[in-house]
Structures are given as C-alpha cells and as structure tokens.
Short mmCIF file of C-alpha atoms in Angstrom, two decimals:
data_model
loop_
_atom_site.label_atom_id
_atom_site.label_comp_id
_atom_site.label_asym_id
_atom_site.label_seq_id
_atom_site.Cartn_x
_atom_site.Cartn_y
_atom_site.Cartn_z
CA PRO A 1 124.90 169.47 -11.67
CA SER A 2 125.88 168.01 -8.80
CA PHE A 3 124.13 170.04 -6.51
CA VAL A 4 121.35 168.36 -7.81
CA GLU A 5 123.19 164.58 -7.06
CA ASN A 6 124.98 165.31 -3.42
CA PHE A 7 120.92 167.52 -2.21
CA ALA A 8 122.96 170.45 -1.34
CA ARG A 9 121.73 174.16 -1.12
CA ILE A 10 122.41 176.34 -4.31
CA SER A 11 123.81 179.83 -1.88
CA SER A 12 124.97 182.49 -4.40
CA LEU A 13 123.67 183.72 -7.15
CA ASN A 14 126.48 185.41 -9.93
CA PHE A 15 127.01 186.80 -13.47
CA PHE A 16 130.94 185.97 -15.05
CA LYS A 17 132.07 185.36 -18.23
CA ASN A 18 128.19 185.40 -19.75
CA ARG A 19 127.49 182.90 -17.51
CA LEU A 20 125.30 181.93 -14.73
CA ILE A 21 127.72 181.45 -11.54
CA PHE A 22 125.95 178.94 -8.45
CA THR A 23 127.35 177.89 -5.97
CA SER A 24 125.96 175.61 -3.48
CA THR A 25 126.78 174.10 0.73
CA GLY A 26 128.08 171.07 -1.32
CA GLY A 27 131.08 173.08 -2.24
CA THR A 28 130.30 172.71 -6.23
CA ILE A 29 130.09 175.80 -8.33
CA VAL A 30 127.58 175.47 -11.30
CA THR A 31 127.39 177.38 -14.19
CA SER A 32 124.97 177.47 -17.33
CA ARG A 33 125.70 176.81 -20.66
CA SER A 34 127.46 180.72 -22.18
CA THR A 35 124.98 180.54 -24.99
CA ASP A 36 121.38 179.93 -22.87
CA ILE A 37 122.33 181.33 -19.03
CA LEU A 38 118.98 179.37 -18.26
CA ASP A 39 120.13 176.00 -19.45
CA LEU A 40 122.45 173.86 -17.29
CA PHE A 41 122.85 170.47 -19.00
CA PRO A 42 125.60 170.19 -21.64
CA ILE A 43 123.92 168.85 -25.21
CA THR A 44 126.27 165.02 -24.99
CA ALA A 45 127.82 163.20 -22.57
CA LEU A 46 129.71 162.00 -25.55
CA THR A 47 132.12 164.91 -26.12
CA THR A 48 132.59 168.34 -24.65
CA SER A 49 131.69 171.66 -26.00
CA PRO A 50 133.54 175.29 -24.51
CA ASP A 51 130.56 176.27 -24.01
CA ASP A 52 128.81 173.30 -21.86
CA PRO A 53 128.52 173.90 -18.31
CA ILE A 54 131.28 174.44 -15.82
CA ASP A 55 130.68 172.44 -12.54
CA VAL A 56 133.74 171.98 -10.34
CA ARG A 57 134.00 171.52 -6.94
CA ALA A 58 136.38 173.62 -4.45
CA ASN A 59 139.75 171.77 -4.08
CA ASN A 60 140.30 171.66 -0.44
CA THR A 61 141.87 168.81 1.88
CA LYS A 62 137.46 168.87 3.02
CA THR A 63 134.26 169.53 1.28
CA THR A 64 133.85 173.14 2.66
CA PRO A 65 130.64 175.07 2.53
CA LEU A 66 130.25 178.11 -0.42
CA HIS A 67 127.88 181.16 0.58
CA ASP A 68 128.63 183.80 -1.71
CA SER A 69 130.87 185.06 -4.43
CA ILE A 70 131.70 188.21 -5.84
CA VAL A 71 133.24 189.32 -9.45
CA THR A 72 136.91 190.51 -9.78
CA ASN A 73 139.04 192.00 -12.35
CA ASN A 74 140.70 188.46 -12.73
CA GLY A 75 137.92 186.07 -11.80
CA LEU A 76 135.51 185.31 -9.43
CA ILE A 77 136.55 185.66 -5.60
CA VAL A 78 134.50 182.33 -3.75
CA PHE A 79 134.29 182.56 0.36
CA GLY A 80 133.29 179.03 2.14
CA ALA A 81 133.13 179.00 4.94
CA GLU A 82 136.82 178.31 6.01
CA ALA A 83 138.37 179.35 3.09
CA GLN A 84 138.29 181.64 -0.51
CA PHE A 85 138.56 180.57 -3.79
CA GLN A 86 139.38 181.79 -7.01
CA PHE A 87 137.15 180.85 -10.02
CA PHE A 88 139.23 181.81 -12.94
CA THR A 89 140.76 181.21 -16.56
CA VAL A 90 143.60 181.99 -18.25
CA SER A 91 142.19 182.40 -21.65
CA ASP A 92 139.79 184.52 -23.70
CA ILE A 93 137.03 181.75 -23.02
CA LEU A 94 135.69 180.44 -19.69
CA SER A 95 135.05 176.36 -20.78
CA PRO A 96 135.51 172.66 -18.29
CA SER A 97 138.61 172.51 -19.93
CA THR A 98 140.15 176.45 -19.38
CA VAL A 99 138.72 177.22 -15.78
CA ASN A 100 140.43 176.98 -12.81
CA ILE A 101 139.92 176.78 -9.34
CA THR A 102 142.54 178.07 -6.42
CA GLN A 103 142.88 178.52 -2.63
CA VAL A 104 143.29 182.29 -1.86
CA SER A 105 143.25 182.63 1.79
CA SER A 106 142.02 180.59 4.92
CA TYR A 107 139.44 182.80 6.81
CA GLN A 108 135.87 182.36 8.10
CA PHE A 109 133.37 184.06 6.40
CA GLU A 110 129.95 184.80 8.44
CA PRO A 111 127.34 182.74 5.91
CA ASN A 112 124.93 185.40 6.35
CA SER A 113 126.68 188.08 4.78
CA ILE A 114 127.30 189.81 1.45
CA PRO A 115 130.69 190.27 0.58
CA GLN A 116 131.63 194.17 -0.75
CA PRO A 117 133.58 196.00 -3.05
CA LEU A 118 136.13 198.47 -1.32
CA SER A 119 137.44 199.72 -4.23
CA THR A 120 139.83 197.74 -6.46
CA ASN A 121 139.63 195.63 -3.08
CA ILE A 122 136.96 193.48 -1.31
CA SER A 123 135.65 193.40 2.21
CA PHE A 124 134.10 190.80 4.10
CA VAL A 125 133.22 189.68 7.53
CA THR A 126 133.58 186.58 9.95
CA SER A 127 131.35 187.10 14.13
CA LYS A 128 133.15 184.04 16.10
CA GLY A 129 133.69 185.61 19.09
CA SER A 130 132.95 189.34 17.47
CA THR A 131 132.55 190.47 14.12
CA ARG A 132 135.80 191.19 12.44
CA MET A 133 136.42 193.08 8.95
CA TYR A 134 138.66 192.17 6.66
CA GLU A 135 139.94 193.57 2.91
CA MET A 136 141.26 190.85 0.92
CA THR A 137 144.23 193.12 -1.84
CA ASN A 138 146.41 191.34 -4.32
CA VAL A 139 143.67 189.48 -6.15
CA PHE A 140 145.08 188.36 -9.21
CA ASP A 141 144.34 186.10 -11.19
CA ARG A 142 147.52 183.98 -9.00
CA GLY A 143 148.29 183.14 -5.59
CA GLN A 144 147.70 184.27 -2.71
CA VAL A 145 146.14 187.32 -1.87
CA ASP A 146 146.88 189.93 1.21
CA VAL A 147 143.86 190.13 3.90
CA ASN A 148 144.25 192.94 6.94
CA GLU A 149 142.08 193.23 9.68
CA ARG A 150 140.52 197.38 9.11
CA SER A 151 137.65 196.56 12.21
CA LYS A 152 140.90 196.45 15.13
CA PRO A 153 140.70 200.19 16.35
CA ILE A 154 136.97 199.32 16.72
CA GLN A 155 137.51 195.87 18.19
CA SER A 156 135.85 196.51 21.69
CA LYS A 157 132.63 197.84 20.43
CA PHE A 158 131.44 196.70 16.87
CA ALA A 159 130.00 193.40 18.82
CA LYS A 160 129.05 190.26 16.91
CA GLY A 161 126.05 190.64 14.82
CA TYR A 162 127.44 193.63 12.63
CA THR A 163 127.10 191.08 9.39
CA HIS A 164 124.48 193.10 7.22
CA THR A 165 126.74 194.70 5.28
CA SER A 166 126.35 197.84 1.74
CA SER A 167 129.43 199.46 0.12
CA SER A 168 129.26 203.06 -1.90
CA ARG A 169 131.92 203.19 -4.41
CA ILE A 170 130.83 206.93 -4.77
CA TYR A 171 131.61 207.74 -1.19
CA ASN A 172 133.99 205.70 -0.04
CA ILE A 173 132.11 204.09 2.65
CA LEU A 174 130.77 200.57 3.80
CA GLY A 175 127.98 200.09 6.67
CA PHE A 176 127.46 197.38 8.63
CA SER A 177 124.59 197.42 10.94
CA LYS A 178 122.72 194.12 12.73
CA PRO A 179 118.72 193.04 13.50
CA ASP A 180 117.25 195.54 15.46
CA ALA A 181 119.45 197.55 16.67
CA LYS A 182 119.26 201.06 16.27
CA ASP A 183 123.18 202.06 15.47
CA MET A 184 125.23 201.39 12.23
CA TRP A 185 129.13 201.40 11.69
CA VAL A 186 130.24 202.91 8.69
CA TYR A 187 133.89 202.83 7.44
CA ILE A 188 135.01 205.69 5.55
CA TYR A 189 138.10 205.40 3.33
CA PHE A 190 140.60 208.07 0.65
CA LYS A 191 142.91 205.30 -1.45
CA ASP A 192 146.15 206.28 -3.03
CA SER A 193 146.25 202.85 -4.89
CA SER A 194 144.94 199.70 -4.46
CA GLN A 195 147.82 199.27 -1.44
CA SER A 196 147.70 202.52 0.45
CA ASP A 197 145.51 204.28 2.61
CA GLN A 198 145.16 208.05 2.70
CA GLN A 199 143.02 208.16 5.25
CA THR A 200 140.57 205.65 7.02
CA ALA A 201 137.93 206.39 9.88
CA TRP A 202 134.95 204.62 11.40
CA VAL A 203 131.50 206.37 12.40
CA LYS A 204 128.73 204.99 14.52
CA PHE A 205 125.03 206.15 13.76
CA GLU A 206 122.51 205.87 15.03
CA PHE A 207 118.58 206.10 14.35
CA PRO A 208 115.69 206.85 15.87
CA ASP A 209 114.87 203.40 15.00
CA ASN A 210 116.07 199.32 14.25
CA VAL A 211 117.75 199.26 11.03
CA LYS A 212 115.91 197.04 8.35
CA HIS A 213 118.26 197.40 5.07
#
C-alpha cells in the first residue's frame, strides 16, 4: 500500500462497497480486496482483477492530506485539509479499473472533527479563526456540490474549538462541543427535502461539568 511506501499516517477507516477504506495524510485512498477486508495486496503484479485492492491519489494540484470520509448514497466523500473529493464508481462493481475520484469542493476541514450526516446531506466544520459549520448538499455521482454556512446566526458566539461533533438522524440534531468546556451548541433542523429547510434553530446548553464525549 502507498501509505507504507511514503511513510504517511493512516488518518481514517471506513467501509464502502464491501471494502475497508483507508485515507492517509499522504493524500491517498487505499482499499482492501473486496473478497477479504484484511488483505491489502494483489494476488499478482502481472494482471489486475476486479477484487484487487485500490490505491489512488486525490487528484489535486498538490498533495492534500486526507483526514476523514463519510458514506453517501452515491459514493464516499473524502475530506482533505483544503479540499473535498468524491470516491465512487458508475459501475455496479467497485474495482481498480472502474473507480473514480473527483474534487467536489475546496473548503478547509478541521482534522480533529468528524463529518456528520445531516438528513441526506453532510455537515462538517472548520476552525480557522473561529469554528464554522457547513452543510454540503447536492452530493451526486458527478459535478460540484453546494456548500452553505449554517453557523452564521451564532458566529460571534461560536468560538474557536467547537470541533467535537455528534449527530442524531432520529431527533434531527447536531451537537458541537470543545475540550474542557461545560457548554455545547446544538443545531436542530427539520427539512422538507434535502434542499429545503422548514425550520432550523441553534440552542446552547451548559452542564455542571466539562463535556467529555
């Protein structure tokens, strides 16, 4: 695997299309064999087969460290330090010959955070200057996505460091906390569709002790 050769650090694990997915700080996405998630090596170097591991680099003008990923209906959205990519296939089978990876947006991503599902969309945060929460929509199998900042109403109070994230699709909420702090911001949403919000609200909770998880 390429992350061994370039001494990159494995930054996240995921599971997609019957394969174990690794992202690395070297900007590569590596998968296991589709028939064995513990096997990262091809059977032979002379030919390729559909179940061989996949090892591709995020196609940017420069190496972009990759920090995390999240599965969508159409593929895998991979979050780099300054760009986001979609890892997908238009075929029924994900293989070295059918895999595609394209850049879908160019936003900074906080490496100590985890992207969260927001209904059928995706929420992620950046923390340059102060924490900002974004919603990624129109995540299809090709083309650019739409990204909207949802933390503008509380930007002056959404201080830097609210990068510990969690979510509940059942209750339509996202939680944001920071280390050694007693408060937590909660984003509540109700959607008519993936593009239409019927109602949203930000609520701040304060607890007697520091939030740990």
